Amino acid sequence: QVQLVESGGGLVQPGGSLRLSCAVNGNRWTILSAVWYRQRPESERAMVAAITSQGATNYADSMRGRSTISRHGNNNTVSLQMSSLKPEDSAVYLCNAGVLVGGRIQYYWGQGTQVTVSS
């Protein structure tokens, strides 16, 4: 069964950096595209960064210049490198990825990882 496993969240001071990862379990499947979202309490889920199957990337205005989304590890992992973090970046970060399964693209969500930016 396909699962996305997220890691890399935690507590970081303002101005710090974090690298979030979203990995598909096993070596049988490939992540073709992915979107990182974040959700703050009492707020709607918002797109942070996206990468297409061709490698094109897009970022929310609030994260452009402070984050980089990339696909690596034989295309079974998508990472989000974030820097110059601010308290308002605190949220649960979730990965949604299009995974090639049996010749078809199916979309899955990770479980989320908490990012807290605080001194």
PDB file of C-alpha atoms in Angstrom:
ATOM      1  CA  GLN A   1       0.000   0.000   0.000  1.00  0.00           C
ATOM      2  CA  VAL A   2       1.337   3.414  -0.943  1.00  0.00           C
ATOM      3  CA  GLN A   3       2.073   5.782   1.899  1.00  0.00           C
ATOM      4  CA  LEU A   4       3.699   9.175   2.078  1.00  0.00           C
ATOM      5  CA  VAL A   5       5.862   9.738   5.113  1.00  0.00           C
ATOM      6  CA  GLU A   6       6.795  13.255   6.106  1.00  0.00           C
ATOM      7  CA  SER A   7       9.668  14.259   8.318  1.00  0.00           C
ATOM      8  CA  GLY A   8      11.836  17.206   9.228  1.00  0.00           C
ATOM      9  CA  GLY A   9       9.494  19.406  11.189  1.00  0.00           C
ATOM     10  CA  GLY A  10      10.308  20.788  14.589  1.00  0.00           C
ATOM     11  CA  LEU A  11      11.048  23.878  16.612  1.00  0.00           C
ATOM     12  CA  VAL A  12      13.300  26.491  15.084  1.00  0.00           C
ATOM     13  CA  GLN A  13      14.200  30.036  16.033  1.00  0.00           C
ATOM     14  CA  PRO A  14      13.176  32.951  13.830  1.00  0.00           C
ATOM     15  CA  GLY A  15      15.621  33.283  10.980  1.00  0.00           C
ATOM     16  CA  GLY A  16      16.427  29.603  11.072  1.00  0.00           C
ATOM     17  CA  SER A  17      16.079  26.899   8.460  1.00  0.00           C
ATOM     18  CA  LEU A  18      14.335  23.571   8.142  1.00  0.00           C
ATOM     19  CA  ARG A  19      14.226  20.890   5.498  1.00  0.00           C
ATOM     20  CA  LEU A  20      11.009  18.918   5.227  1.00  0.00           C
ATOM     21  CA  SER A  21      10.874  15.622   3.388  1.00  0.00           C
ATOM     22  CA  CYS A  22       8.008  13.653   1.902  1.00  0.00           C
ATOM     23  CA  ALA A  23       8.943  10.122   0.924  1.00  0.00           C
ATOM     24  CA  VAL A  24       6.895   7.377  -0.671  1.00  0.00           C
ATOM     25  CA  ASN A  25       7.378   4.037   1.030  1.00  0.00           C
ATOM     26  CA  GLY A  26       9.301   1.384  -0.825  1.00  0.00           C
ATOM     27  CA  ASN A  27      11.179   1.595  -4.104  1.00  0.00           C
ATOM     28  CA  ARG A  28       8.355   0.501  -6.353  1.00  0.00           C
ATOM     29  CA  TRP A  29       6.722   3.881  -6.774  1.00  0.00           C
ATOM     30  CA  THR A  30       7.748   7.226  -8.195  1.00  0.00           C
ATOM     31  CA  ILE A  31       6.601  10.680  -7.151  1.00  0.00           C
ATOM     32  CA  LEU A  32       5.768  12.556 -10.321  1.00  0.00           C
ATOM     33  CA  SER A  33       4.510  15.796  -8.828  1.00  0.00           C
ATOM     34  CA  ALA A  34       3.907  17.234  -5.393  1.00  0.00           C
ATOM     35  CA  VAL A  35       2.495  20.161  -3.507  1.00  0.00           C
ATOM     36  CA  TRP A  36       3.408  21.248  -0.019  1.00  0.00           C
ATOM     37  CA  TYR A  37       0.605  22.877   1.933  1.00  0.00           C
ATOM     38  CA  ARG A  38       0.471  24.349   5.385  1.00  0.00           C
ATOM     39  CA  GLN A  39      -2.379  24.751   7.768  1.00  0.00           C
ATOM     40  CA  ARG A  40      -2.525  26.991  10.773  1.00  0.00           C
ATOM     41  CA  PRO A  41      -5.204  26.647  13.448  1.00  0.00           C
ATOM     42  CA  GLU A  42      -8.492  28.187  12.343  1.00  0.00           C
ATOM     43  CA  SER A  43      -7.102  28.885   8.881  1.00  0.00           C
ATOM     44  CA  GLU A  44      -7.601  27.272   5.525  1.00  0.00           C
ATOM     45  CA  ARG A  45      -4.979  25.017   4.054  1.00  0.00           C
ATOM     46  CA  ALA A  46      -2.665  27.053   1.843  1.00  0.00           C
ATOM     47  CA  MET A  47      -0.242  26.059  -0.879  1.00  0.00           C
ATOM     48  CA  VAL A  48       3.395  26.653  -0.043  1.00  0.00           C
ATOM     49  CA  ALA A  49       5.261  25.179  -2.993  1.00  0.00           C
ATOM     50  CA  ALA A  50       4.663  22.840  -5.903  1.00  0.00           C
ATOM     51  CA  ILE A  51       6.691  20.853  -8.373  1.00  0.00           C
ATOM     52  CA  THR A  52       5.406  19.329 -11.599  1.00  0.00           C
ATOM     53  CA  SER A  53       6.441  16.124 -13.308  1.00  0.00           C
ATOM     54  CA  GLN A  54       8.615  18.241 -15.627  1.00  0.00           C
ATOM     55  CA  GLY A  55      10.361  19.813 -12.665  1.00  0.00           C
ATOM     56  CA  ALA A  56       8.692  23.200 -12.917  1.00  0.00           C
ATOM     57  CA  THR A  57       8.220  24.842  -9.539  1.00  0.00           C
ATOM     58  CA  ASN A  58       5.858  27.396  -8.098  1.00  0.00           C
ATOM     59  CA  TYR A  59       5.777  29.107  -4.734  1.00  0.00           C
ATOM     60  CA  ALA A  60       3.372  31.050  -2.626  1.00  0.00           C
ATOM     61  CA  ASP A  61       4.301  34.706  -2.564  1.00  0.00           C
ATOM     62  CA  SER A  62       5.029  34.472   1.145  1.00  0.00           C
ATOM     63  CA  MET A  63       7.584  31.718   0.601  1.00  0.00           C
ATOM     64  CA  ARG A  64       9.145  32.727  -2.700  1.00  0.00           C
ATOM     65  CA  GLY A  65      12.846  33.357  -2.201  1.00  0.00           C
ATOM     66  CA  ARG A  66      12.816  31.601   1.163  1.00  0.00           C
ATOM     67  CA  SER A  67      12.026  28.071   0.068  1.00  0.00           C
ATOM     68  CA  THR A  68      13.049  25.494  -2.491  1.00  0.00           C
ATOM     69  CA  ILE A  69      11.067  22.421  -3.479  1.00  0.00           C
ATOM     70  CA  SER A  70      12.946  19.558  -5.081  1.00  0.00           C
ATOM     71  CA  ARG A  71      12.484  15.957  -6.062  1.00  0.00           C
ATOM     72  CA  HIS A  72      15.294  13.477  -5.502  1.00  0.00           C
ATOM     73  CA  GLY A  73      16.219  10.041  -4.268  1.00  0.00           C
ATOM     74  CA  ASN A  74      15.247   8.332  -7.528  1.00  0.00           C
ATOM     75  CA  ASN A  75      12.144  10.515  -7.496  1.00  0.00           C
ATOM     76  CA  ASN A  76      10.706   8.868  -4.431  1.00  0.00           C
ATOM     77  CA  THR A  77      11.252  11.862  -2.171  1.00  0.00           C
ATOM     78  CA  VAL A  78      10.210  15.491  -2.352  1.00  0.00           C
ATOM     79  CA  SER A  79      11.841  18.015  -0.063  1.00  0.00           C
ATOM     80  CA  LEU A  80      11.033  21.539   0.971  1.00  0.00           C
ATOM     81  CA  GLN A  81      13.997  23.575   2.126  1.00  0.00           C
ATOM     82  CA  MET A  82      12.900  26.647   4.055  1.00  0.00           C
ATOM     83  CA  SER A  83      15.061  29.451   5.352  1.00  0.00           C
ATOM     84  CA  SER A  84      14.669  32.815   7.079  1.00  0.00           C
ATOM     85  CA  LEU A  85      11.729  31.342   8.905  1.00  0.00           C
ATOM     86  CA  LYS A  86       9.280  33.628  10.671  1.00  0.00           C
ATOM     87  CA  PRO A  87       6.816  32.945  13.476  1.00  0.00           C
ATOM     88  CA  GLU A  88       3.982  33.219  10.968  1.00  0.00           C
ATOM     89  CA  ASP A  89       5.452  30.212   9.136  1.00  0.00           C
ATOM     90  CA  SER A  90       4.430  28.059  12.081  1.00  0.00           C
ATOM     91  CA  ALA A  91       1.912  25.494  10.879  1.00  0.00           C
ATOM     92  CA  VAL A  92       1.350  21.864  10.105  1.00  0.00           C
ATOM     93  CA  TYR A  93       2.971  21.197   6.748  1.00  0.00           C
ATOM     94  CA  LEU A  94       1.389  18.552   4.544  1.00  0.00           C
ATOM     95  CA  CYS A  95       2.560  16.935   1.358  1.00  0.00           C
ATOM     96  CA  ASN A  96       0.220  15.904  -1.447  1.00  0.00           C
ATOM     97  CA  ALA A  97       1.937  13.908  -4.147  1.00  0.00           C
ATOM     98  CA  GLY A  98       1.025  12.336  -7.457  1.00  0.00           C
ATOM     99  CA  VAL A  99       2.504   8.852  -7.395  1.00  0.00           C
ATOM    100  CA  LEU A 100       2.847   6.556 -10.369  1.00  0.00           C
ATOM    101  CA  VAL A 101       1.159   3.342  -9.336  1.00  0.00           C
ATOM    102  CA  GLY A 102       0.531   0.563 -11.810  1.00  0.00           C
ATOM    103  CA  GLY A 103       0.813   2.952 -14.740  1.00  0.00           C
ATOM    104  CA  ARG A 104      -1.646   5.449 -13.275  1.00  0.00           C
ATOM    105  CA  ILE A 105      -1.131   8.619 -11.279  1.00  0.00           C
ATOM    106  CA  GLN A 106      -2.776   8.496  -7.888  1.00  0.00           C
ATOM    107  CA  TYR A 107      -2.675  11.233  -5.288  1.00  0.00           C
ATOM    108  CA  TYR A 108      -1.853  10.752  -1.657  1.00  0.00           C
ATOM    109  CA  TRP A 109      -1.504  12.883   1.453  1.00  0.00           C
ATOM    110  CA  GLY A 110       1.191  12.639   4.053  1.00  0.00           C
ATOM    111  CA  GLN A 111       0.360  12.733   7.724  1.00  0.00           C
ATOM    112  CA  GLY A 112       1.680  16.250   8.252  1.00  0.00           C
ATOM    113  CA  THR A 113       4.639  17.573  10.168  1.00  0.00           C
ATOM    114  CA  GLN A 114       4.566  20.430  12.666  1.00  0.00           C
ATOM    115  CA  VAL A 115       6.810  23.423  12.149  1.00  0.00           C
ATOM    116  CA  THR A 116       7.068  25.881  15.016  1.00  0.00           C
ATOM    117  CA  VAL A 117       9.087  29.058  14.639  1.00  0.00           C
ATOM    118  CA  SER A 118       9.628  30.639  18.010  1.00  0.00           C
ATOM    119  CA  SER A 119      12.335  32.086  20.183  1.00  0.00           C
TER     120      SER A 119
END
